[in-house]
Amino acid sequence: FRVKAANSDGIWHEKEASVRLLIRSPWWATGWAYGLYALLAGGAVWGFIRFYTSRIQQQQAMKLSRREAEQLKAVDELKTRFFSNITHEFRTPLSLIMSPVEKLLRDNRFDEPTQQTLALVQRNAHQLLRLINQLLDLAKLEAHHMVVSPMRGGITEFVGHLTESFRPLADQKWITLTYSADEPAEEYLFDADKWEKILFNLLSNALKFTGSGGSVTVTLSINPDPVATDVSWVSICIADSGIGIPPENLPHIFDRFYQVDASHTRAYEGTGIGLSLVNELVGLVGGSIRVESQPGVGTTFRVLLPVQPTSANPEAPTVIVPDKAPSTTAPLPTVVFSDSEPVADSQTPLLLVVEDNADLRNFLVSSLSADYRMLQAADGEAGWHLTRTELPDIVVSDVMMPGIDGYELTHRIKTHPDTDHIAVVILSAKAAHHSLMEGLQEGADDYVSKPFHLDELQLRLRNLISRQQKLRDQYRQQFALPGRSRSSVDSPHTTSRINGLEDVFLRRVYELLENHLNDPALTVDWLADALAMSGKTLHRKLHSVIQLNPHELIRYYRLRKAADLLRAGHSPSQTASLTGFKTPSYFTAVFKEYYHKTPTEFIQDDSGMNRA
Ligand code: ADP
């Protein structure tokens, strides 16, 4: 604030006075405040834009997920429709397989082996039909097309009859099957079709997962509902003394396609459909199911199903219980085909079939026994044992087997020195490329996918055998049997013969012979020991690789070497000792027997020929 003064004459003073004043802005007009305003305005704009875009995004996402759900539903419906259509389509040809076969079986016009083949077809067609029906039921349940249709009938009799139909299977597996119901044979209304499906699945599981000597007990009781007068509850308890289910797996067993053991090496066949179907059917008829199990002790399934007195619907149709147990569950005696005479000649190739399905195993054995000597094993472990003890020419193995699977079996065969020469054919229901690759990687010689044509398998086996024979001939030729022809004279030197060999086993044998030839104690037993093999295995293996027995091989090897040494200028007596003959006279005798000339004559002829 500056002040300049003037006097009354209007003359201004030169100097001025000043006071320095500082006027501060109010808080709302400071730079900070403006900054804040700008920031707030910016934030508001940003927030609005965010809000707006996220709303648009949300709306879009909602629209998208609605559309996705609709599409999924449509695809699902399509899948279910396709699924049930195709299953339906399966049923027609299947019925046209079953009915004619049934008719042929009834006619009784065929001989025993043909009847048995027909029975095999019938049994497997039945099994396929049951599976297809289960899939169809699942599809129906999913589409809510399955309805409860009560019928009138005696519950005790119905359940008893169903249990009884499993008697043949139980007898075959040496399982004690008991049924107890202390209820009067009164009639009720219940959905017999659903009940049959529920009980059938539970009973087949109980028998499937129980070993020989075990027991399966079915107990039935009927109790009136404590409140409702027109409902009674049937409690059916199916207890087995089988393998049981581990506690951690129990919560999942009703899930679709769930199997406690779903590995390659599982011991029990199945699809994991049964219990999920049971669960849904029990729910559909308004019942409940509980399971208790202890591994190694057994499993108990308790089903509680509602029934109504017949008075609730006097019009309901009557359940027809056939007077004979249905044959579907009855196992036929293991089929033994005998349409071809098995061959016994030891020159015939030996074939081992490793397959856990008894029907298929028997079928293969019988179909191939005209051309091969056959061995069979029901699982990988037994297959491996037989492979080692019998050294077959070819092993035909399934992939999925209890214990060790087909890949592991192939791996063992191809990596064990006793068995690595054996050809392996993998037979698998998995046609997928990677499973084929897995088999071939383990060293399998061939891979045939199921269902296979018998003639294709036969052709492939024949090719393998002829390949093995060619190899054998080649090794034999390389070995150049002495005394056969002049070729022995022209053949290359022993060491190069060893080095050129592809077969590791033969190379090892030749090396051992080469290094210990001057030892008269070189015997078959010694050789077997050095190769860490039993005498029998050595014999079989040598025979299948080069078609010579160990005795012949050692002797021929000595004689071959002797010819080389004589040609190189050694005297007969030197040669005799270098090739492990005890005395020169014995050497001369043996030499003459094979070359048809004495060692001395051999030297003369040889030098004569060289001069010529
Ligand atoms: P699967 O076709 O394999 O029998 P399920 O749905 O019928 O399919 O059964 C599912 C799984 O529950 C089976 O794979 C088995 O591991 C187990 N399970 C069912 N019933 C029994 C039983 N009685 N004893 C032992 N395990 C059982």
XYZ file of C-alpha atoms and ligand atoms in Angstrom:
639
model
C 0.000 0.000 0.000
C 1.688 3.182 -1.187
C 0.845 6.695 -0.077
C 1.978 9.895 -1.692
C 0.940 13.169 -0.096
C 0.280 16.585 -1.538
C -0.029 19.833 0.370
C -2.894 22.214 0.016
C -1.164 23.921 -2.887
C -1.245 20.734 -4.724
C 2.433 20.087 -4.608
C 3.244 16.524 -4.255
C 5.824 15.362 -1.945
C 8.664 13.531 -3.601
C 8.696 10.676 -1.276
C 6.049 8.173 -0.742
C 5.311 5.915 2.142
C 4.531 2.300 1.630
C 3.278 -0.566 3.732
C 3.662 -4.060 2.507
C 0.417 -6.041 2.806
C -0.121 -9.617 1.769
C -3.683 -10.663 0.853
C -4.115 -14.422 0.976
C -6.682 -16.198 -1.281
C -9.551 -18.009 0.453
C -8.940 -21.776 0.736
C -11.381 -22.565 -2.036
C -9.516 -20.426 -4.476
C -6.025 -21.717 -3.877
C -4.024 -23.487 -6.546
C -4.418 -26.672 -4.570
C -8.158 -26.239 -4.553
C -8.226 -25.701 -8.303
C -6.020 -28.716 -8.718
C -8.417 -30.695 -6.646
C -11.373 -29.395 -8.670
C -9.677 -30.487 -11.830
C -8.891 -33.854 -10.327
C -12.437 -34.350 -9.103
C -13.872 -33.351 -12.431
C -11.477 -35.684 -14.203
C -12.306 -38.485 -11.756
C -16.024 -37.960 -12.245
C -15.704 -38.122 -15.994
C -13.533 -41.199 -15.734
C -15.891 -42.844 -13.245
C -18.830 -42.159 -15.472
C -17.107 -43.596 -18.481
C -16.063 -46.640 -16.434
C -19.521 -47.146 -15.133
C -21.036 -46.744 -18.541
C -18.662 -49.112 -20.306
C -18.863 -51.708 -17.579
C -22.621 -51.622 -17.791
C -22.446 -52.144 -21.495
C -19.938 -54.930 -20.965
C -22.122 -56.531 -18.339
C -25.109 -56.379 -20.594
C -23.105 -57.899 -23.404
C -21.707 -60.632 -21.168
C -25.170 -61.453 -19.944
C -26.452 -61.605 -23.473
C -23.512 -63.776 -24.467
C -23.872 -66.182 -21.590
C -27.601 -66.437 -22.223
C -26.886 -67.212 -25.833
C -24.159 -69.671 -24.830
C -26.488 -71.411 -22.409
C -29.116 -71.630 -25.105
C -26.601 -73.024 -27.536
C -25.277 -75.474 -24.959
C -28.786 -76.598 -24.231
C -29.485 -77.007 -27.905
C -26.274 -78.957 -28.419
C -27.050 -81.035 -25.382
C -30.526 -81.773 -26.632
C -29.105 -82.614 -30.013
C -26.567 -84.877 -28.377
C -29.185 -86.607 -26.283
C -31.447 -86.986 -29.283
C -28.630 -88.268 -31.433
C -27.528 -90.532 -28.629
C -30.938 -92.068 -28.102
C -31.561 -92.294 -31.838
C -28.336 -94.084 -32.466
C -28.863 -96.377 -29.513
C -32.274 -97.150 -30.894
C -30.664 -97.854 -34.220
C -28.318 -100.271 -32.501
C -31.205 -102.160 -31.091
C -32.745 -103.130 -34.395
C -29.739 -104.891 -35.903
C -28.971 -106.334 -32.511
C -32.428 -107.836 -32.246
C -31.931 -109.183 -35.732
C -28.794 -110.905 -34.528
C -30.374 -112.233 -31.358
C -33.642 -113.527 -32.691
C -32.199 -115.591 -35.552
C -29.515 -116.981 -33.269
C -32.144 -117.867 -30.702
C -34.160 -119.585 -33.398
C -31.125 -121.533 -34.614
C -30.331 -122.561 -31.048
C -33.913 -123.683 -30.442
C -33.979 -125.720 -33.645
C -31.235 -127.878 -32.206
C -30.098 -128.955 -35.637
C -26.406 -128.295 -35.239
C -23.516 -130.194 -33.797
C -22.122 -129.273 -30.385
C -19.329 -126.869 -31.482
C -21.724 -124.898 -33.695
C -24.297 -124.737 -30.885
C -21.595 -123.372 -28.611
C -20.520 -120.774 -31.123
C -24.139 -119.709 -31.470
C -24.502 -119.545 -27.697
C -21.431 -117.301 -27.584
C -23.002 -114.970 -30.127
C -26.255 -114.958 -28.171
C -24.622 -114.240 -24.847
C -22.543 -111.381 -26.164
C -25.453 -109.892 -28.094
C -27.469 -109.971 -24.852
C -24.697 -108.169 -23.050
C -24.514 -105.530 -25.745
C -28.260 -105.063 -25.620
C -28.190 -104.613 -21.853
C -25.512 -101.949 -22.194
C -27.415 -100.156 -24.923
C -30.575 -100.252 -22.824
C -28.698 -98.703 -19.928
C -27.436 -95.898 -22.131
C -30.934 -95.377 -23.435
C -32.275 -95.226 -19.891
C -29.713 -92.606 -18.973
C -30.691 -90.535 -21.994
C -34.371 -90.866 -21.083
C -33.722 -89.845 -17.494
C -31.788 -86.837 -18.660
C -34.561 -85.728 -20.958
C -37.123 -86.346 -18.170
C -38.899 -88.787 -20.419
C -38.829 -91.645 -17.966
C -42.115 -92.080 -16.133
C -43.069 -94.274 -13.226
C -45.636 -96.884 -14.207
C -46.768 -98.940 -11.206
C -47.938 -102.517 -11.632
C -49.392 -104.915 -9.128
C -47.450 -107.927 -7.949
C -45.940 -109.835 -5.038
C -42.797 -108.034 -3.928
C -41.233 -110.981 -2.101
C -41.769 -113.236 -5.066
C -40.519 -110.622 -7.532
C -37.279 -109.904 -5.676
C -36.799 -113.608 -4.950
C -37.153 -114.451 -8.593
C -34.693 -111.788 -9.634
C -32.172 -112.976 -7.042
C -32.675 -116.540 -8.204
C -31.807 -115.562 -11.778
C -28.276 -114.894 -10.526
C -27.975 -118.395 -9.049
C -26.121 -119.920 -12.042
C -23.587 -117.092 -12.032
C -23.145 -117.421 -8.267
C -22.701 -121.189 -8.563
C -20.153 -120.758 -11.291
C -18.136 -118.360 -9.132
C -18.602 -120.505 -5.983
C -20.460 -117.708 -4.233
C -23.169 -118.456 -1.672
C -26.244 -116.524 -2.702
C -29.014 -116.271 -0.090
C -32.325 -114.538 -0.136
C -34.430 -114.004 2.924
C -37.772 -112.271 3.296
C -40.136 -112.946 6.137
C -43.012 -111.019 4.673
C -46.268 -112.547 3.521
C -46.628 -112.767 -0.206
C -48.972 -109.812 -0.289
C -49.465 -107.808 -3.478
C -48.510 -104.144 -3.835
C -48.212 -101.520 -6.536
C -44.674 -100.881 -7.675
C -42.783 -100.114 -10.896
C -41.426 -103.561 -11.669
C -39.345 -102.372 -14.611
C -37.413 -99.803 -12.559
C -37.099 -102.173 -9.641
C -35.626 -104.816 -11.876
C -33.063 -102.397 -13.275
C -32.096 -101.241 -9.781
C -31.762 -104.705 -8.310
C -30.156 -106.185 -11.399
C -27.340 -103.628 -11.265
C -26.792 -103.995 -7.524
C -26.788 -107.780 -7.716
C -24.459 -107.932 -10.709
C -22.048 -105.591 -8.938
C -22.212 -107.650 -5.746
C -21.386 -110.825 -7.675
C -18.816 -109.129 -9.861
C -16.810 -107.682 -6.982
C -16.983 -110.793 -4.789
C -14.361 -113.463 -5.164
C -14.856 -117.190 -5.244
C -15.922 -118.609 -1.872
C -17.616 -115.351 -0.851
C -21.243 -114.675 -0.127
C -24.014 -112.383 -1.300
C -27.094 -111.938 0.849
C -30.340 -110.276 -0.160
C -32.721 -109.386 2.674
C -36.154 -107.881 2.225
C -38.562 -106.329 4.691
C -41.727 -104.243 4.314
C -42.769 -101.581 6.856
C -45.796 -99.278 6.802
C -45.123 -95.562 6.642
C -45.439 -94.017 10.126
C -47.629 -91.184 8.830
C -49.165 -91.877 5.431
C -51.574 -94.794 5.457
C -51.356 -95.534 1.723
C -47.574 -95.999 1.566
C -45.325 -98.795 2.768
C -41.574 -98.906 2.534
C -39.728 -101.899 1.154
C -36.206 -102.158 2.418
C -33.889 -104.324 0.323
C -30.422 -104.951 1.597
C -27.790 -106.440 -0.713
C -24.676 -107.359 1.217
C -21.565 -108.937 -0.257
C -18.292 -110.130 1.176
C -16.334 -108.732 -1.746
C -13.431 -106.360 -2.220
C -15.212 -103.371 -0.668
C -14.805 -99.713 -1.564
C -12.206 -97.409 0.058
C -13.845 -94.595 2.107
C -12.381 -91.865 -0.113
C -14.087 -93.378 -3.174
C -17.472 -93.954 -1.539
C -18.865 -90.452 -2.205
C -18.249 -90.826 -5.931
C -19.575 -94.256 -6.754
C -22.967 -92.925 -7.823
C -21.361 -90.501 -10.287
C -21.812 -91.286 -13.901
C -18.950 -93.246 -15.490
C -17.133 -93.385 -12.146
C -15.126 -96.491 -11.376
C -12.982 -96.971 -8.304
C -10.358 -98.599 -10.451
C -10.374 -97.098 -13.902
C -6.810 -98.069 -14.779
C -5.567 -100.177 -17.677
C -4.926 -102.958 -15.293
C -8.252 -103.075 -13.523
C -9.456 -106.508 -12.648
C -13.155 -105.921 -13.314
C -14.873 -104.996 -16.502
C -17.520 -102.312 -16.462
C -18.558 -98.888 -17.619
C -19.384 -96.954 -14.454
C -22.976 -96.483 -15.639
C -24.693 -99.018 -13.379
C -24.732 -97.227 -10.034
C -25.475 -93.799 -11.469
C -28.470 -95.328 -13.206
C -29.498 -97.045 -9.970
C -29.248 -93.777 -8.092
C -31.366 -91.882 -10.604
C -33.962 -94.641 -10.845
C -34.248 -94.856 -7.060
C -34.762 -91.085 -7.008
C -37.350 -91.340 -9.773
C -39.511 -93.842 -7.895
C -39.185 -91.778 -4.711
C -36.858 -94.020 -2.774
C -33.407 -93.678 -1.301
C -30.176 -95.631 -1.386
C -27.339 -95.898 1.110
C -24.041 -97.693 0.970
C -21.668 -98.924 3.625
C -18.405 -100.530 2.756
C -15.146 -101.644 4.201
C -12.266 -102.551 1.928
C -11.495 -106.254 2.135
C -14.620 -106.982 4.180
C -17.539 -106.214 1.914
C -20.151 -103.781 0.744
C -23.791 -103.330 1.717
C -26.277 -101.422 -0.392
C -29.576 -100.541 1.342
C -32.411 -99.440 -0.889
C -35.628 -98.042 0.511
C -38.452 -98.021 -2.040
C -42.054 -96.923 -1.568
C -44.969 -99.171 -2.546
C -48.697 -98.581 -2.477
C -51.494 -100.966 -1.608
C -53.237 -102.407 -4.656
C -56.407 -100.593 -3.669
C -54.768 -97.288 -4.730
C -55.184 -98.270 -8.375
C -57.224 -101.436 -8.927
C -56.780 -101.039 -12.703
C -52.971 -101.427 -12.625
C -51.600 -104.236 -14.815
C -50.140 -107.296 -13.125
C -46.421 -107.982 -13.016
C -45.666 -111.119 -14.975
C -42.985 -113.140 -13.270
C -41.762 -115.802 -15.698
C -41.714 -119.278 -14.167
C -38.153 -119.739 -15.370
C -35.261 -117.522 -14.395
C -34.219 -115.288 -17.311
C -31.237 -116.667 -19.141
C -29.559 -113.300 -19.590
C -27.571 -113.586 -16.422
C -26.930 -117.285 -16.692
C -23.356 -117.885 -17.732
C -22.958 -120.612 -20.283
C -20.207 -123.082 -19.652
C -16.941 -121.745 -20.972
C -17.036 -122.336 -24.653
C -14.611 -124.942 -25.843
C -14.524 -124.980 -29.583
C -13.215 -128.071 -31.184
C -13.836 -127.539 -34.850
C -10.188 -127.843 -35.754
C -7.762 -130.523 -34.658
C -5.038 -128.932 -32.576
C -1.581 -129.476 -33.969
C 1.063 -131.259 -31.926
C 4.102 -131.139 -34.181
C 6.960 -129.389 -32.389
C 8.041 -127.673 -35.623
C 4.749 -125.756 -35.655
C 5.126 -122.235 -34.254
C 4.082 -121.786 -30.648
C 1.644 -118.956 -29.960
C 0.627 -117.493 -26.617
C -2.686 -115.660 -26.266
C -2.908 -113.307 -23.276
C -6.482 -112.049 -22.923
C -8.669 -111.659 -19.848
C -11.993 -112.148 -21.593
C -12.490 -115.904 -21.493
C -14.810 -115.983 -24.505
C -12.413 -114.097 -26.727
C -9.448 -116.088 -25.462
C -11.153 -119.370 -26.196
C -12.269 -118.133 -29.563
C -8.730 -117.115 -30.512
C -7.208 -120.322 -29.245
C -9.670 -122.453 -31.135
C -9.478 -120.431 -34.326
C -5.696 -120.417 -34.422
C -5.044 -123.931 -33.199
C -5.138 -125.329 -36.736
C -1.933 -123.468 -37.612
C -0.191 -123.040 -34.287
C 0.511 -124.777 -31.052
C -1.433 -122.691 -28.578
C -0.811 -121.458 -25.053
C -3.161 -119.157 -23.161
C -3.077 -116.885 -20.137
C -5.863 -114.874 -18.498
C -3.740 -111.951 -17.316
C -0.441 -110.214 -17.843
C 1.368 -111.852 -14.941
C 0.462 -115.383 -16.068
C 1.307 -114.349 -19.622
C 4.756 -113.175 -18.561
C 5.362 -116.381 -16.647
C 4.394 -118.528 -19.641
C 6.465 -116.383 -21.992
C 9.562 -116.972 -19.880
C 9.061 -120.657 -19.317
C 7.802 -121.663 -22.752
C 9.421 -119.047 -25.027
C 6.648 -118.993 -27.633
C 7.325 -117.644 -31.126
C 4.614 -115.021 -30.913
C 2.677 -113.464 -28.042
C -0.739 -112.014 -28.874
C -1.738 -109.770 -25.996
C -4.680 -107.622 -24.990
C -3.904 -104.152 -23.546
C -6.344 -103.825 -20.643
C -5.762 -106.649 -18.203
C -5.676 -107.080 -14.448
C -2.188 -106.986 -12.946
C 0.220 -105.957 -15.648
C -1.193 -104.518 -18.854
C -0.280 -105.344 -22.444
C 2.181 -102.478 -22.792
C 4.055 -103.528 -19.667
C 4.063 -107.148 -20.837
C 5.482 -106.064 -24.204
C 8.074 -103.969 -22.418
C 9.146 -106.912 -20.266
C 9.310 -109.292 -23.211
C 11.312 -106.885 -25.322
C 13.792 -105.921 -22.625
C 14.516 -109.332 -21.110
C 17.442 -111.091 -22.777
C 15.668 -114.470 -22.642
C 12.597 -113.243 -24.462
C 13.600 -110.272 -26.607
C 13.452 -112.330 -29.798
C 9.743 -113.107 -29.324
C 7.335 -111.235 -31.594
C 4.484 -109.400 -29.860
C 1.152 -108.522 -31.403
C -0.996 -106.122 -29.386
C -4.718 -106.605 -29.626
C -6.577 -103.569 -28.420
C -10.015 -102.035 -28.359
C -8.303 -98.645 -28.399
C -7.940 -97.718 -32.026
C -6.541 -94.285 -31.148
C -3.272 -93.347 -32.759
C -1.483 -92.579 -29.494
C -2.361 -95.960 -28.056
C -1.000 -97.630 -31.180
C 2.141 -95.534 -30.817
C 2.454 -96.516 -27.173
C 2.331 -100.182 -28.108
C 4.844 -99.829 -30.895
C 7.116 -97.773 -28.655
C 7.283 -100.607 -26.183
C 8.558 -102.692 -29.070
C 5.418 -104.475 -30.229
C 5.876 -105.951 -33.696
C 2.309 -105.419 -34.764
C -0.936 -103.889 -33.555
C -4.440 -105.111 -34.346
C -7.434 -103.141 -33.132
C -10.629 -104.755 -31.914
C -13.023 -105.696 -33.358
C -10.610 -107.476 -35.642
C -11.100 -109.722 -38.613
C -9.783 -113.161 -37.918
C -8.309 -113.472 -41.405
C -6.408 -110.203 -40.933
C -4.956 -111.424 -37.654
C -4.046 -114.738 -39.231
C -2.323 -112.991 -42.103
C -0.366 -110.734 -39.787
C 0.713 -113.711 -37.694
C 1.782 -115.587 -40.810
C 3.824 -112.584 -41.935
C 5.550 -112.410 -38.568
C 6.334 -116.117 -38.644
C 7.745 -115.903 -42.147
C 9.812 -112.881 -41.134
C 11.181 -114.832 -38.195
C 11.936 -117.769 -40.502
C 13.767 -115.543 -42.968
C 15.874 -114.108 -40.168
C 16.615 -117.585 -38.914
C 17.688 -118.678 -42.380
C 19.837 -115.612 -42.674
C 21.592 -116.275 -39.366
C 22.075 -119.857 -40.299
C 23.535 -118.880 -43.610
C 25.849 -116.398 -41.923
C 26.930 -119.168 -39.644
C 27.683 -121.170 -42.810
C 27.293 -124.707 -41.681
C 30.417 -126.637 -42.377
C 30.361 -129.620 -44.691
C 27.347 -128.341 -46.569
C 29.116 -126.824 -49.523
C 32.281 -125.219 -50.695
C 30.976 -121.945 -49.311
C 32.769 -122.690 -46.077
C 35.983 -122.296 -47.919
C 35.076 -118.904 -49.332
C 33.300 -117.539 -46.281
C 34.840 -114.546 -44.518
C 36.801 -114.893 -41.348
C 35.008 -115.668 -38.075
C 35.558 -112.306 -36.378
C 34.022 -110.334 -39.189
C 31.146 -112.777 -39.137
C 30.548 -111.929 -35.482
C 30.792 -108.183 -35.971
C 28.398 -108.143 -38.892
C 25.648 -109.785 -36.801
C 22.513 -107.845 -35.971
C 21.255 -110.139 -33.282
C 22.721 -109.153 -29.921
C 22.142 -112.570 -28.422
C 23.890 -114.454 -31.230
C 26.734 -111.973 -31.162
C 27.208 -112.584 -27.456
C 27.099 -116.376 -27.981
C 29.660 -116.199 -30.790
C 31.910 -113.957 -28.746
C 31.822 -116.394 -25.838
C 32.563 -119.298 -28.161
C 35.335 -117.386 -29.903
C 37.055 -116.494 -26.624
C 36.764 -119.905 -24.985
C 37.049 -122.202 -27.933
C 40.373 -123.737 -26.901
C 38.842 -124.824 -23.600
C 37.655 -128.441 -23.783
C 35.427 -127.656 -20.765
C 33.297 -125.411 -22.969
C 29.971 -127.168 -22.582
C 26.322 -126.299 -23.033
C 25.939 -125.803 -19.277
C 28.913 -123.483 -19.170
C 27.501 -121.469 -22.046
C 24.087 -121.229 -20.385
C 25.747 -120.073 -17.167
C 27.811 -117.476 -18.986
C 24.652 -116.163 -20.621
C 22.785 -116.239 -17.291
C 20.123 -118.507 -18.768
C 18.809 -121.902 -17.900
C 19.892 -124.752 -20.186
C 16.308 -125.126 -21.361
C 15.946 -121.432 -22.188
C 19.242 -121.446 -24.074
C 18.119 -124.474 -26.028
C 14.758 -122.922 -26.936
C 16.130 -119.509 -27.662
C 18.923 -120.810 -29.890
C 16.462 -122.975 -31.687
C 14.121 -120.119 -32.384
C 16.881 -117.755 -33.441
C 19.050 -120.018 -35.569
C 17.358 -123.433 -35.475
C 20.333 -125.204 -33.937
C 20.640 -126.771 -30.537
C 23.514 -125.584 -28.307
C 25.453 -128.854 -28.825
C 25.349 -128.504 -32.567
C 26.229 -124.850 -32.348
C 29.340 -125.441 -30.230
C 30.534 -128.325 -32.346
C 29.903 -126.559 -35.658
C 31.560 -123.463 -34.335
C 34.669 -125.462 -33.391
C 34.764 -127.092 -36.801
C 34.315 -123.785 -38.598
C 37.131 -122.298 -36.607
C 39.251 -125.374 -37.249
C 38.840 -124.927 -40.997
C 39.900 -121.271 -40.662
C 42.953 -122.228 -38.588
C 44.008 -125.017 -40.936
C 43.701 -122.638 -43.844
C 45.837 -120.117 -41.943
C 48.649 -122.663 -41.758
C 48.196 -124.351 -38.378
C 48.929 -128.037 -38.133
C 46.071 -130.442 -37.396
C 47.303 -131.110 -33.848
C 47.703 -127.393 -33.119
C 44.252 -126.773 -34.517
C 42.804 -129.564 -32.389
C 44.098 -127.985 -29.219
C 43.183 -124.437 -30.299
C 39.592 -125.462 -30.942
C 39.205 -127.402 -27.730
C 39.255 -130.993 -28.976
C 40.656 -133.238 -26.301
C 42.814 -135.352 -28.621
C 43.968 -134.878 -32.233
C 42.556 -138.274 -33.161
C 39.110 -137.324 -31.884
C 39.406 -134.047 -33.774
C 40.296 -135.884 -36.982
C 37.326 -138.225 -36.590
C 34.825 -135.442 -35.992
C 36.368 -133.272 -38.707
C 36.120 -136.083 -41.213
C 32.540 -136.749 -40.295
C 31.509 -133.202 -41.234
C 33.898 -132.189 -44.010
C 34.209 -135.677 -45.489
C 37.975 -135.349 -45.471
C 40.704 -135.464 -42.847
C 42.369 -132.228 -41.715
C 45.484 -133.108 -43.728
C 43.460 -133.701 -46.878
C 41.655 -130.430 -46.184
C 44.984 -128.526 -46.059
C 46.170 -130.174 -49.269
C 42.956 -129.426 -51.126
C 42.916 -125.888 -49.858
C 46.460 -125.051 -50.885
C 45.836 -126.770 -54.234
C 42.813 -124.592 -54.753
C 44.711 -121.431 -53.774
C 47.408 -122.280 -56.300
C 44.820 -122.893 -58.969
P -19.272 -100.691 -13.165
O -19.804 -100.815 -14.555
O -17.812 -100.368 -13.128
O -19.647 -101.815 -12.289
P -21.003 -99.147 -11.446
O -21.572 -97.783 -11.610
O -21.959 -100.274 -11.336
O -19.997 -99.358 -12.630
O -20.079 -99.136 -10.171
C -19.153 -98.071 -9.990
C -17.964 -98.535 -9.191
O -18.334 -98.751 -7.834
C -17.406 -99.842 -9.674
O -16.479 -99.674 -10.713
C -16.749 -100.379 -8.407
O -15.469 -99.859 -8.288
C -17.603 -99.836 -7.290
N -18.569 -100.849 -6.787
C -19.871 -100.951 -7.083
N -20.451 -101.967 -6.436
C -19.488 -102.550 -5.698
C -19.459 -103.680 -4.797
N -20.548 -104.403 -4.529
N -18.272 -103.975 -4.219
C -17.161 -103.247 -4.501
N -17.132 -102.191 -5.323
C -18.277 -101.833 -5.924
